[in-house]
PDB file of N, CA and C in Angstrom:
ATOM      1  N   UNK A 553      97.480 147.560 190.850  1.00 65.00           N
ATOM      2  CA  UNK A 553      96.264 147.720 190.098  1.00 65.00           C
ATOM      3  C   UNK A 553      96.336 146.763 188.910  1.00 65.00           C
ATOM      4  N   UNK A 554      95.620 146.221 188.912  1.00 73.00           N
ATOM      5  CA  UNK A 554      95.109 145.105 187.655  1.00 73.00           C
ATOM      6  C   UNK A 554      94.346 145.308 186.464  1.00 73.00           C
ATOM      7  N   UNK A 555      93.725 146.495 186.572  1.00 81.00           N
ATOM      8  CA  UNK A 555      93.219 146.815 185.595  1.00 81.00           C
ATOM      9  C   UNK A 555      92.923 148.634 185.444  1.00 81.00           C
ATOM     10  N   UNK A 556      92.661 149.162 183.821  1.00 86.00           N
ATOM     11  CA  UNK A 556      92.869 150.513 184.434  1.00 86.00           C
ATOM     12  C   UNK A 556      91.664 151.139 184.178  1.00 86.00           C
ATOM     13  N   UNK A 557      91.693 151.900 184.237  1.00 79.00           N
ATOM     14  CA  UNK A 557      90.271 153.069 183.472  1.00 79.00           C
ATOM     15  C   UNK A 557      90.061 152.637 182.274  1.00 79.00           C
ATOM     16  N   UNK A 558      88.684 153.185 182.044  1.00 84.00           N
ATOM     17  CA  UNK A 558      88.708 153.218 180.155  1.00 84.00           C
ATOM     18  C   UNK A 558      89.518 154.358 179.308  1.00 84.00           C
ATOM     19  N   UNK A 559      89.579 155.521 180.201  1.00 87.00           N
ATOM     20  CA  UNK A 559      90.040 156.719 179.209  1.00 87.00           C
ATOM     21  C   UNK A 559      91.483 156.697 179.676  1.00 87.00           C
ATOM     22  N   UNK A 560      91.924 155.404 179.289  1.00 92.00           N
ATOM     23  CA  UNK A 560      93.745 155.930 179.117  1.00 92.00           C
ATOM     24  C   UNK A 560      93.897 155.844 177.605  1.00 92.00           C
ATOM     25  N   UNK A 561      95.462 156.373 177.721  1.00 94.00           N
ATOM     26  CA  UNK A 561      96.143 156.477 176.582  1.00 94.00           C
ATOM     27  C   UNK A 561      97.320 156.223 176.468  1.00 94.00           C
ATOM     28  N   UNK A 562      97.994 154.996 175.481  1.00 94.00           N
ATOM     29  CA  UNK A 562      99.703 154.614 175.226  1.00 94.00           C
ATOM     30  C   UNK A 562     100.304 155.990 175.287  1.00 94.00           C
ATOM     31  N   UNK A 563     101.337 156.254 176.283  1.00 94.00           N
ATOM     32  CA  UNK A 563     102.422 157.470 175.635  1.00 94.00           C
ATOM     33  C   UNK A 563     103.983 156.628 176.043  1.00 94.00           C
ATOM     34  N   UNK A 564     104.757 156.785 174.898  1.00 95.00           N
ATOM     35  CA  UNK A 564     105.778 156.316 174.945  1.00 95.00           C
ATOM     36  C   UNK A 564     106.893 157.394 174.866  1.00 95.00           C
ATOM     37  N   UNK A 565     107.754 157.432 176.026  1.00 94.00           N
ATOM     38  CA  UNK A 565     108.415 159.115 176.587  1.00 94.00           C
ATOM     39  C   UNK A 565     110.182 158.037 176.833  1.00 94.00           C
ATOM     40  N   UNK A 566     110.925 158.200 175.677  1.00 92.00           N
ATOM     41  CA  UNK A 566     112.288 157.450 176.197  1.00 92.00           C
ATOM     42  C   UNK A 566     112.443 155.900 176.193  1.00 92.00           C
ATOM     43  N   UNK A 567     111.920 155.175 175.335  1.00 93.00           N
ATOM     44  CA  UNK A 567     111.733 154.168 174.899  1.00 93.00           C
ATOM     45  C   UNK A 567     110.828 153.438 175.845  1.00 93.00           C
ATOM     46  N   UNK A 568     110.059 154.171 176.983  1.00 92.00           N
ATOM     47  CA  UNK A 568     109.451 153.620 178.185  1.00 92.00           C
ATOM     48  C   UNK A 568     107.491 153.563 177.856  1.00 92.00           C
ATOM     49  N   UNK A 569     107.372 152.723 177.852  1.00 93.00           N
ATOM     50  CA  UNK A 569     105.259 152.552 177.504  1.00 93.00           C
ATOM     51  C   UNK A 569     104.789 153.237 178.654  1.00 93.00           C
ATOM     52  N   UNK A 570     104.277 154.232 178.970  1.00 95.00           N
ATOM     53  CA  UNK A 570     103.003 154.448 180.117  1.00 95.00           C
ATOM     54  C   UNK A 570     101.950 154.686 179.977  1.00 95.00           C
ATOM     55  N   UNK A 571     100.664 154.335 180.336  1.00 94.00           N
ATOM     56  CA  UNK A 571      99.262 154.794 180.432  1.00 94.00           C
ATOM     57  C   UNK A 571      98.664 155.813 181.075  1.00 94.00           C
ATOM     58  N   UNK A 572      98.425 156.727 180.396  1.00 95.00           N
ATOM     59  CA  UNK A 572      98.023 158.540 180.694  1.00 95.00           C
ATOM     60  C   UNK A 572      96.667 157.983 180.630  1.00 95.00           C
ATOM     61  N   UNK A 573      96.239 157.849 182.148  1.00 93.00           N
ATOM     62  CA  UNK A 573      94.700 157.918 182.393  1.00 93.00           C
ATOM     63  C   UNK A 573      94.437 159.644 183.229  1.00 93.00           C
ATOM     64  N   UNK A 574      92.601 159.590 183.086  1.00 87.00           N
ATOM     65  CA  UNK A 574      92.427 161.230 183.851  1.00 87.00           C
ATOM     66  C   UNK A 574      93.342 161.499 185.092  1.00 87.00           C
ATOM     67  N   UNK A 575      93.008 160.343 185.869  1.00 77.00           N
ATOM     68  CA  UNK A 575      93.375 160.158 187.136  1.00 77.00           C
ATOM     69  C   UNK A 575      95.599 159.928 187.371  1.00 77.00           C
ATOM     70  N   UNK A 576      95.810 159.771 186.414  1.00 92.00           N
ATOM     71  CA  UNK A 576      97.333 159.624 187.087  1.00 92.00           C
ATOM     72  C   UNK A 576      98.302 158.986 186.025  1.00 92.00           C
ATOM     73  N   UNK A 577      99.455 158.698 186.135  1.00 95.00           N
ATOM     74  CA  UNK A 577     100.041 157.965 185.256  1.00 95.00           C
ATOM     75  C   UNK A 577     100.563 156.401 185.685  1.00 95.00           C
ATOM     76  N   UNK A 578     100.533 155.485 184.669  1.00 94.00           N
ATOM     77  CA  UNK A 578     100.894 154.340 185.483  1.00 94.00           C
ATOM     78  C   UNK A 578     102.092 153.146 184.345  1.00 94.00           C
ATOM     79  N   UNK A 579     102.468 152.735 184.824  1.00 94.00           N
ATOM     80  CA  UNK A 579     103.806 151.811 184.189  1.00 94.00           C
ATOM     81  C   UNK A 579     102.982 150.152 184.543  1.00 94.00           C
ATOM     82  N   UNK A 580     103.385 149.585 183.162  1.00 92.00           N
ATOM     83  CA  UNK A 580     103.098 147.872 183.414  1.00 92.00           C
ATOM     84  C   UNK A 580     104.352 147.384 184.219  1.00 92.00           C
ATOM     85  N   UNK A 581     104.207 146.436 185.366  1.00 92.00           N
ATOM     86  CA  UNK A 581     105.112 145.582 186.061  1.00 92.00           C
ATOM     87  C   UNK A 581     104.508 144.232 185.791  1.00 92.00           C
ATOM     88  N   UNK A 582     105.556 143.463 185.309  1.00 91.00           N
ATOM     89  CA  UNK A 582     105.428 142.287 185.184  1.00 91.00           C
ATOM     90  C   UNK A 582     105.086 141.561 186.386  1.00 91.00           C
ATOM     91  N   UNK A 583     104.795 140.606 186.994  1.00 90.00           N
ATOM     92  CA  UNK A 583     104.315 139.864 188.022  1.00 90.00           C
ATOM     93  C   UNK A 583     104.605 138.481 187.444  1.00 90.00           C
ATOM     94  N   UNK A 584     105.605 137.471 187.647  1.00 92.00           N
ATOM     95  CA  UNK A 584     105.346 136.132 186.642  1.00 92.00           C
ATOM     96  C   UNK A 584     104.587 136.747 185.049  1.00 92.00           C
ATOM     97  N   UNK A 585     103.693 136.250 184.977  1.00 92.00           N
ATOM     98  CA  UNK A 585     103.208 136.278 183.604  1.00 92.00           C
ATOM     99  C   UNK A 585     101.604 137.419 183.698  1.00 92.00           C
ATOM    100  N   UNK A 586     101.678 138.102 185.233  1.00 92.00           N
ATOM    101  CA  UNK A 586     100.524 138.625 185.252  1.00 92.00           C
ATOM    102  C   UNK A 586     101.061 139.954 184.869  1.00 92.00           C
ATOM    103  N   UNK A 587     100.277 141.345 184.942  1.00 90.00           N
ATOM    104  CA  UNK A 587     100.562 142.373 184.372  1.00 90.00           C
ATOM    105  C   UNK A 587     100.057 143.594 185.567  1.00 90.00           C
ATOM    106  N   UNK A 588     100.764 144.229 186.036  1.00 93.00           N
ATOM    107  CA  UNK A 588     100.268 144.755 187.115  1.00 93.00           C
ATOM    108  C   UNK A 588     100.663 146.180 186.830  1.00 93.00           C
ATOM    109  N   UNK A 589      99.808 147.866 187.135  1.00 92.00           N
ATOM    110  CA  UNK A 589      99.880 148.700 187.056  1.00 92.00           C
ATOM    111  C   UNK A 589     100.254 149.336 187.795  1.00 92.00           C
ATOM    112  N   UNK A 590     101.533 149.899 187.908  1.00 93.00           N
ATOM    113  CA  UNK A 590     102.199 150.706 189.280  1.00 93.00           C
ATOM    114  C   UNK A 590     101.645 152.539 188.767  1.00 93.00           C
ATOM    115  N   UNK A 591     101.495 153.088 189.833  1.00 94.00           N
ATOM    116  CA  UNK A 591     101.171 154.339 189.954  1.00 94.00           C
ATOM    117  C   UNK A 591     102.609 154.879 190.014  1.00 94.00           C
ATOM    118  N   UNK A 592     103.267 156.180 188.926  1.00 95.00           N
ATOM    119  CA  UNK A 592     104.319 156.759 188.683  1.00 95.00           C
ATOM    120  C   UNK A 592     103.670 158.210 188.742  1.00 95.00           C
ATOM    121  N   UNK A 593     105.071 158.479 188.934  1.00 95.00           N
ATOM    122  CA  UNK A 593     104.898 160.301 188.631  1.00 95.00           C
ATOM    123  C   UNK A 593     105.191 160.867 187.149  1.00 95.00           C
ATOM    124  N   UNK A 594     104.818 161.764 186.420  1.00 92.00           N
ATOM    125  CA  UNK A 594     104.200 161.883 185.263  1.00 92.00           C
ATOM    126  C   UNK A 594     105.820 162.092 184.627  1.00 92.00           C
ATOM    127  N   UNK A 595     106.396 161.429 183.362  1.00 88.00           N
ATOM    128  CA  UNK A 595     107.225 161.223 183.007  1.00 88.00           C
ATOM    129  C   UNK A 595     108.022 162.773 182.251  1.00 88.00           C
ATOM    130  N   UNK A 596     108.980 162.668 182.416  1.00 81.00           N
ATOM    131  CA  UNK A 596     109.561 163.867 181.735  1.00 81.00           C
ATOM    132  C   UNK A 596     110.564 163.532 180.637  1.00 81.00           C
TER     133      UNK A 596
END
């Protein structure tokens, strides 16, 4: 995923960035210099 919802939100859980959208949680993966959104399971 390349791009995300509007209603996410930064949560930073263990020195790790994820985006808490309605729909799911997701982690940035680098790609070269592109930025790509992997779908994770909700961080503990």
């Amino acid at each position: 995923m390349y791009t995300l919802p509007v209603d996410c939100s930064t949560i930073v859980v263990n020195g790790i960035g994820y985006q808490q959208c309605s729909n799911g949680w997701y982690q940035p993966r680098y790609v070269g210099t592109t930025v790509q959104y992997v779908v994770v399971d909700p961080p503990r």
